[in-house]
mmCIF file of C-alpha atoms in Angstrom:
data_model
loop_
_atom_site.group_PDB
_atom_site.id
_atom_site.type_symbol
_atom_site.label_atom_id
_atom_site.label_comp_id
_atom_site.label_asym_id
_atom_site.label_seq_id
_atom_site.Cartn_x
_atom_site.Cartn_y
_atom_site.Cartn_z
ATOM 1 C CA MET A 858 18.510 -3.701 16.371
ATOM 2 C CA ASP A 859 15.383 -5.449 15.144
ATOM 3 C CA TRP A 860 11.925 -4.211 14.293
ATOM 4 C CA VAL A 861 8.496 -5.816 14.209
ATOM 5 C CA ALA A 862 6.284 -6.301 11.176
ATOM 6 C CA GLY A 863 3.857 -3.744 12.605
ATOM 7 C CA THR A 864 6.153 -1.025 11.339
ATOM 8 C CA VAL A 865 5.124 -1.759 7.739
ATOM 9 C CA PRO A 866 1.555 -0.360 8.165
ATOM 10 C CA ILE A 867 3.073 2.722 9.781
ATOM 11 C CA TYR A 868 4.974 3.524 6.590
ATOM 12 C CA LEU A 869 2.070 2.639 4.320
ATOM 13 C CA ASP A 870 0.010 5.202 6.215
ATOM 14 C CA ARG A 871 2.752 7.826 6.614
ATOM 15 C CA TRP A 872 3.605 7.908 2.924
ATOM 16 C CA ALA A 873 0.064 7.198 1.656
ATOM 17 C CA ILE A 874 1.016 4.034 -0.212
ATOM 18 C CA GLN A 875 -1.618 1.704 -1.615
ATOM 19 C CA PRO A 876 -0.382 -1.918 -1.364
ATOM 20 C CA HIS A 877 -0.532 -3.754 -4.679
ATOM 21 C CA GLY A 878 0.631 -7.305 -4.133
ATOM 22 C CA GLU A 879 1.916 -9.603 -1.432
ATOM 23 C CA THR A 880 4.451 -8.497 1.146
ATOM 24 C CA VAL A 881 7.718 -10.414 0.848
ATOM 25 C CA THR A 882 9.720 -11.101 3.996
ATOM 26 C CA THR A 883 13.471 -11.657 3.737
ATOM 27 C CA PRO A 884 15.992 -12.124 6.544
ATOM 28 C CA SER A 885 16.874 -8.444 6.316
ATOM 29 C CA SER A 886 13.730 -6.584 5.247
ATOM 30 C CA TRP A 887 10.066 -6.447 4.311
ATOM 31 C CA LEU A 888 9.218 -5.615 0.684
ATOM 32 C CA VAL A 889 5.782 -4.260 -0.211
ATOM 33 C CA PRO A 890 4.804 -3.518 -3.839
ATOM 34 C CA GLY A 891 2.379 -0.643 -4.120
ATOM 35 C CA ARG A 892 1.068 2.444 -5.857
ATOM 36 C CA TRP A 893 2.023 5.977 -4.866
ATOM 37 C CA HIS A 894 0.951 9.113 -6.745
ATOM 38 C CA ASN A 895 0.098 6.980 -9.797
ATOM 39 C CA ARG A 896 3.530 5.347 -9.752
ATOM 40 C CA ASP A 897 4.487 1.715 -9.278
ATOM 41 C CA VAL A 898 6.645 1.662 -6.167
ATOM 42 C CA MET A 899 8.355 -0.688 -3.760
ATOM 43 C CA LEU A 900 8.416 -0.026 -0.042
ATOM 44 C CA LYS A 901 11.399 -1.587 1.685
ATOM 45 C CA VAL A 902 11.450 -1.620 5.476
ATOM 46 C CA ALA A 903 14.623 -2.808 7.169
ATOM 47 C CA ARG A 904 14.539 -5.603 9.740
ATOM 48 C CA ILE A 905 18.194 -5.245 10.723
ATOM 49 C CA ALA A 906 20.390 -2.205 11.291
ATOM 50 C CA GLU A 907 22.832 -3.025 8.487
ATOM 51 C CA GLU A 908 20.066 -2.778 5.903
ATOM 52 C CA CYS A 909 19.284 0.825 6.863
ATOM 53 C CA ARG A 910 22.259 2.233 4.937
ATOM 54 C CA GLY A 911 20.845 1.240 1.569
ATOM 55 C CA GLY A 912 18.033 3.784 1.305
ATOM 56 C CA PRO A 913 20.117 6.910 1.928
ATOM 57 C CA VAL A 914 22.786 5.659 -0.483
ATOM 58 C CA LEU A 915 20.181 5.054 -3.199
ATOM 59 C CA ALA A 916 18.846 8.562 -2.601
ATOM 60 C CA TRP A 917 22.382 9.988 -2.792
ATOM 61 C CA TRP A 918 22.821 8.389 -6.219
ATOM 62 C CA ALA A 919 19.719 10.354 -7.257
ATOM 63 C CA GLY A 920 18.545 7.914 -9.895
ATOM 64 C CA SER A 921 21.890 7.706 -11.710
ATOM 65 C CA ALA A 922 22.095 3.973 -12.504
ATOM 66 C CA ALA A 923 20.109 3.336 -9.305
ATOM 67 C CA ALA A 924 16.404 3.018 -8.590
ATOM 68 C CA GLU A 925 14.729 6.373 -7.990
ATOM 69 C CA VAL A 926 13.942 7.156 -4.367
ATOM 70 C CA TYR A 927 10.790 9.078 -3.420
ATOM 71 C CA GLU A 928 10.880 8.861 0.382
ATOM 72 C CA VAL A 929 13.560 7.684 2.783
ATOM 73 C CA ASN A 930 14.400 7.690 6.478
ATOM 74 C CA ASP A 931 16.616 5.688 8.811
ATOM 75 C CA GLN A 932 14.581 2.480 8.447
ATOM 76 C CA ALA A 933 12.557 2.572 5.253
ATOM 77 C CA VAL A 934 12.837 3.600 1.637
ATOM 78 C CA LEU A 935 10.145 4.117 -0.983
ATOM 79 C CA MET A 936 11.580 3.600 -4.456
ATOM 80 C CA GLY A 937 10.549 2.952 -8.012
ATOM 81 C CA ARG A 938 9.520 -0.589 -8.901
ATOM 82 C CA ALA A 939 11.101 -2.469 -11.795
ATOM 83 C CA SER A 940 8.507 -3.291 -14.436
ATOM 84 C CA GLY A 941 10.653 -4.342 -17.408
ATOM 85 C CA HIS A 942 10.617 -7.893 -18.747
ATOM 86 C CA ARG A 943 14.343 -8.491 -19.175
ATOM 87 C CA ASP A 944 16.259 -10.414 -16.529
ATOM 88 C CA LEU A 945 20.046 -10.639 -16.256
ATOM 89 C CA THR A 946 20.008 -14.134 -14.776
ATOM 90 C CA THR A 947 17.984 -15.498 -17.684
ATOM 91 C CA MET A 948 20.141 -13.645 -20.190
ATOM 92 C CA SER A 949 23.332 -15.121 -18.710
ATOM 93 C CA GLN A 950 21.863 -18.606 -18.789
ATOM 94 C CA THR A 951 20.808 -18.302 -22.421
ATOM 95 C CA GLY A 952 24.124 -17.417 -24.036
ATOM 96 C CA LEU A 953 24.285 -13.684 -23.349
ATOM 97 C CA ASP A 954 26.762 -13.677 -20.479
ATOM 98 C CA ASP A 955 29.172 -11.311 -22.246
ATOM 99 C CA GLU A 956 26.378 -8.766 -22.743
ATOM 100 C CA VAL A 957 25.251 -9.158 -19.143
ATOM 101 C CA THR A 958 28.777 -8.634 -17.819
ATOM 102 C CA HIS A 959 29.061 -5.439 -19.853
ATOM 103 C CA ILE A 960 25.708 -4.241 -18.451
ATOM 104 C CA LEU A 961 26.825 -4.891 -14.881
ATOM 105 C CA CYS A 962 30.164 -3.167 -15.499
ATOM 106 C CA GLY A 963 28.400 -0.156 -16.998
ATOM 107 C CA THR A 964 26.086 0.081 -14.011
ATOM 108 C CA ILE A 965 29.004 -0.062 -11.594
ATOM 109 C CA SER A 966 30.928 2.588 -13.513
ATOM 110 C CA SER A 967 27.933 4.945 -13.480
ATOM 111 C CA LEU A 968 27.416 4.465 -9.750
ATOM 112 C CA HIS A 969 31.072 5.133 -9.020
ATOM 113 C CA SER A 970 31.102 8.320 -11.068
ATOM 114 C CA ALA A 971 28.895 9.980 -8.446
ATOM 115 C CA SER A 972 31.814 9.957 -6.002
ATOM 116 C CA ALA A 973 33.642 12.444 -8.212
ATOM 117 C CA ILE A 974 30.757 14.901 -7.935
ATOM 118 C CA SER A 975 29.809 15.002 -4.255
ATOM 119 C CA ALA A 976 31.007 13.856 -0.848
ATOM 120 C CA PRO A 977 30.006 10.355 0.308
ATOM 121 C CA PRO A 978 26.825 10.076 2.390
ATOM 122 C CA ALA A 979 27.379 9.864 6.131
ATOM 123 C CA GLU A 980 25.903 6.369 6.322
ATOM 124 C CA VAL A 981 28.665 4.526 4.443
ATOM 125 C CA VAL A 982 31.177 2.357 6.283
ATOM 126 C CA PRO A 983 34.802 1.745 5.237
ATOM 127 C CA LEU A 984 35.592 -1.409 3.312
ATOM 128 C CA SER A 985 38.098 -2.419 5.993
ATOM 129 C CA GLN A 986 35.194 -2.610 8.451
ATOM 130 C CA TRP A 987 33.209 -4.720 5.983
ATOM 131 C CA PHE A 988 36.110 -7.187 5.876
ATOM 132 C CA HIS A 989 36.446 -7.398 9.660
ATOM 133 C CA ASP A 990 35.240 -11.011 9.906
ATOM 134 C CA LEU A 991 38.033 -12.064 7.550
ATOM 135 C CA ILE A 992 40.919 -9.812 8.586
ATOM 136 C CA GLY A 993 40.159 -8.885 12.198
ATOM 137 C CA THR A 994 42.462 -10.033 15.002
ATOM 138 C CA ASP A 995 40.089 -12.724 16.271
ATOM 139 C CA ALA A 996 39.426 -13.968 12.735
ATOM 140 C CA ALA A 997 43.120 -14.207 11.901
ATOM 141 C CA ARG A 998 43.786 -16.250 15.044
ATOM 142 C CA LEU A 999 41.280 -18.908 13.958
ATOM 143 C CA GLN A 1000 42.269 -19.165 10.289
ATOM 144 C CA ALA A 1001 44.553 -21.690 8.672
ATOM 145 C CA GLY A 1002 45.707 -22.786 5.242
ATOM 146 C CA SER A 1003 44.392 -21.086 2.125
ATOM 147 C CA LEU A 1004 41.898 -18.911 4.014
ATOM 148 C CA ALA A 1005 44.697 -17.450 6.144
ATOM 149 C CA ARG A 1006 46.726 -16.781 2.998
ATOM 150 C CA VAL A 1007 43.850 -14.994 1.282
ATOM 151 C CA ALA A 1008 43.084 -13.045 4.464
ATOM 152 C CA ALA A 1009 46.669 -11.759 4.409
ATOM 153 C CA MET A 1010 46.225 -10.785 0.766
ATOM 154 C CA ALA A 1011 42.990 -8.968 1.600
ATOM 155 C CA ARG A 1012 44.746 -6.971 4.305
ATOM 156 C CA GLU A 1013 47.410 -5.964 1.788
ATOM 157 C CA LEU A 1014 44.765 -4.923 -0.757
ATOM 158 C CA LEU A 1015 42.977 -2.777 1.789
ATOM 159 C CA GLU A 1016 46.175 -1.179 3.054
ATOM 160 C CA ALA A 1017 47.375 -0.453 -0.479
ATOM 161 C CA SER A 1018 44.118 1.162 -1.612
ATOM 162 C CA ASP A 1019 44.971 4.696 -2.647
ATOM 163 C CA THR A 1020 42.763 7.715 -2.138
ATOM 164 C CA GLU A 1021 41.955 8.019 -5.850
ATOM 165 C CA GLY A 1022 40.502 4.510 -5.884
ATOM 166 C CA GLN A 1023 38.073 5.202 -3.036
ATOM 167 C CA VAL A 1024 34.423 5.516 -4.065
ATOM 168 C CA VAL A 1025 30.983 4.874 -2.657
ATOM 169 C CA LEU A 1026 30.479 1.176 -3.306
ATOM 170 C CA HIS A 1027 27.243 -0.659 -3.918
ATOM 171 C CA GLY A 1028 28.729 -3.677 -2.174
ATOM 172 C CA ASP A 1029 26.431 -6.330 -3.648
ATOM 173 C CA VAL A 1030 26.282 -5.973 -7.425
ATOM 174 C CA HIS A 1031 25.002 -9.185 -8.972
ATOM 175 C CA HIS A 1032 22.487 -10.408 -11.511
ATOM 176 C CA GLY A 1033 19.520 -10.051 -9.137
ATOM 177 C CA ASN A 1034 20.354 -6.539 -7.940
ATOM 178 C CA VAL A 1035 20.414 -4.782 -11.313
ATOM 179 C CA LEU A 1036 16.898 -4.725 -12.742
ATOM 180 C CA ASP A 1037 15.084 -3.629 -15.884
ATOM 181 C CA PHE A 1038 13.214 -0.379 -15.229
ATOM 182 C CA ASP A 1039 11.377 0.141 -18.506
ATOM 183 C CA GLY A 1040 14.506 -0.223 -20.614
ATOM 184 C CA ARG A 1041 17.007 1.152 -18.096
ATOM 185 C CA TRP A 1042 19.234 -1.112 -16.022
ATOM 186 C CA LEU A 1043 19.215 0.262 -12.468
ATOM 187 C CA ALA A 1044 20.698 -1.030 -9.234
ATOM 188 C CA ILE A 1045 18.827 -1.768 -6.018
ATOM 189 C CA ASP A 1046 19.809 -2.870 -2.498
ATOM 190 C CA PRO A 1047 23.233 -1.296 -1.933
ATOM 191 C CA LYS A 1048 25.149 -2.124 1.231
ATOM 192 C CA GLY A 1049 26.594 1.365 1.633
ATOM 193 C CA ILE A 1050 30.359 0.875 1.743
ATOM 194 C CA PHE A 1051 33.291 3.158 0.923
ATOM 195 C CA GLY A 1052 36.494 1.749 -0.541
ATOM 196 C CA HIS A 1053 38.455 0.632 -3.595
ATOM 197 C CA ARG A 1054 36.299 0.551 -6.716
ATOM 198 C CA ALA A 1055 37.548 -2.898 -7.755
ATOM 199 C CA PHE A 1056 35.557 -4.504 -4.939
ATOM 200 C CA ASP A 1057 32.228 -3.771 -6.616
ATOM 201 C CA TYR A 1058 33.041 -6.056 -9.546
ATOM 202 C CA ALA A 1059 33.756 -9.090 -7.372
ATOM 203 C CA ASN A 1060 30.264 -10.469 -6.796
ATOM 204 C CA ILE A 1061 29.596 -10.586 -10.537
ATOM 205 C CA PHE A 1062 31.920 -13.592 -10.609
ATOM 206 C CA CYS A 1063 29.837 -15.600 -8.116
ATOM 207 C CA ASN A 1064 26.537 -15.397 -10.001
ATOM 208 C CA PRO A 1065 24.068 -16.439 -11.199
ATOM 209 C CA THR A 1066 25.019 -20.135 -10.921
ATOM 210 C CA ALA A 1067 28.114 -22.073 -9.882
ATOM 211 C CA ASP A 1068 28.490 -23.640 -13.341
ATOM 212 C CA LEU A 1069 28.437 -20.273 -15.092
ATOM 213 C CA ALA A 1070 30.661 -18.687 -12.477
ATOM 214 C CA LEU A 1071 33.369 -21.295 -12.952
ATOM 215 C CA SER A 1072 33.140 -21.701 -16.723
ATOM 216 C CA ARG A 1073 33.032 -17.944 -17.399
ATOM 217 C CA PHE A 1074 35.578 -16.871 -14.794
ATOM 218 C CA HIS A 1075 38.456 -15.981 -17.125
ATOM 219 C CA ARG A 1076 36.217 -14.446 -19.786
ATOM 220 C CA ARG A 1077 34.598 -12.222 -17.160
ATOM 221 C CA LEU A 1078 38.028 -11.218 -15.884
ATOM 222 C CA ALA A 1079 38.934 -9.998 -19.350
ATOM 223 C CA ILE A 1080 35.685 -8.056 -19.789
ATOM 224 C CA VAL A 1081 35.806 -6.434 -16.357
ATOM 225 C CA SER A 1082 39.447 -5.482 -16.750
ATOM 226 C CA GLU A 1083 38.861 -3.935 -20.173
ATOM 227 C CA HIS A 1084 35.700 -2.103 -19.126
ATOM 228 C CA SER A 1085 37.000 -0.806 -15.798
ATOM 229 C CA GLY A 1086 40.591 -0.110 -16.789
ATOM 230 C CA LEU A 1087 41.744 -2.178 -13.829
ATOM 231 C CA ASP A 1088 44.602 -4.646 -14.178
ATOM 232 C CA VAL A 1089 43.444 -8.270 -14.537
ATOM 233 C CA ASP A 1090 45.470 -9.342 -11.518
ATOM 234 C CA VAL A 1091 43.946 -6.573 -9.405
ATOM 235 C CA VAL A 1092 40.422 -7.661 -10.335
ATOM 236 C CA ARG A 1093 41.242 -11.303 -9.674
ATOM 237 C CA SER A 1094 42.726 -10.491 -6.265
ATOM 238 C CA TRP A 1095 39.626 -8.592 -5.164
ATOM 239 C CA VAL A 1096 37.388 -11.419 -6.403
ATOM 240 C CA ILE A 1097 39.335 -13.956 -4.357
ATOM 241 C CA ALA A 1098 39.305 -11.652 -1.315
ATOM 242 C CA TRP A 1099 35.532 -11.249 -1.604
ATOM 243 C CA CYS A 1100 35.045 -15.011 -1.935
ATOM 244 C CA ALA A 1101 37.122 -15.578 1.197
ATOM 245 C CA LEU A 1102 35.014 -13.052 3.102
ATOM 246 C CA SER A 1103 31.816 -14.715 1.891
ATOM 247 C CA VAL A 1104 33.136 -18.153 2.827
ATOM 248 C CA THR A 1105 33.987 -16.827 6.292
ATOM 249 C CA TRP A 1106 30.443 -15.512 6.744
ATOM 250 C CA THR A 1107 28.990 -18.828 5.566
ATOM 251 C CA ASN A 1108 31.233 -20.821 7.880
ATOM 252 C CA ASN A 1109 30.437 -18.571 10.847
ATOM 253 C CA SER A 1110 26.687 -18.878 10.281
ATOM 254 C CA GLY A 1111 26.733 -22.622 9.671
ATOM 255 C CA GLY A 1112 25.310 -22.114 6.183
ATOM 256 C CA GLN A 1113 25.716 -24.371 3.176
ATOM 257 C CA PRO A 1114 28.702 -23.921 0.825
ATOM 258 C CA TRP A 1115 27.899 -21.912 -2.286
ATOM 259 C CA THR A 1116 29.661 -20.587 -5.376
ATOM 260 C CA ALA A 1117 32.214 -18.526 -3.437
ATOM 261 C CA HIS A 1118 33.589 -21.767 -1.990
ATOM 262 C CA ALA A 1119 33.994 -23.247 -5.459
ATOM 263 C CA ILE A 1120 35.754 -20.167 -6.838
ATOM 264 C CA LEU A 1121 38.083 -19.983 -3.857
ATOM 265 C CA SER A 1122 38.919 -23.649 -4.257
ATOM 266 C CA GLU A 1123 39.410 -23.470 -8.025
ATOM 267 C CA PHE A 1124 41.099 -20.105 -8.463
ATOM 268 C CA GLY A 1125 42.254 -19.023 -4.982
#
């Protein structure tokens, strides 16, 4: 499914939003800063079907460690706009990586706690489906070497995931998706997945730069394990599985190697 840019004015009119800044176009969505009922807001309109799950999941979290949602449907979401001055990427790059890792872990923990209160939203997809490009039959037939080994490990992780470990996952927690909302660190842009909670910590290890990701790998493992209560080896295994999935996506799309390749090569 794909939509045209003409859908953006439809939502501006439907929800009575006053644009306040330039529209940003990404491969997956249009982002329009605006004003709505005297609030700073961000309108996000999906360009691809996969992106549509994020809005309902944000709304389900109801502002608990996630951006507040004011309006949502099957293509668009109107949410609060981050206006704080702190930035996790900058903090990590200026000697505060331990603090940043704790912030990200705290955000993840708060998001996961919602799964103990209410049933998952209908929009979420199982983590095994998310990993299809790495562990599916066709993928396995084409893999060799270390990628095949990690794919086998990923299948074992998914099969061994117990019911108690299953939560609604953000699916893309990193330094650019947890923002400063006037002193509160809140998540944006979830992927809407359901699976083992350890997966949500994996993308922390790939950001914000390759140098930091590699040099801080073991320190981050220790912090995440302590904060989450997960065994270090469990965290490490999910990180490597995520990197292999990301590498598979990059290879399939013909994209340029990025940090996930380096981590897989160094620690996989």
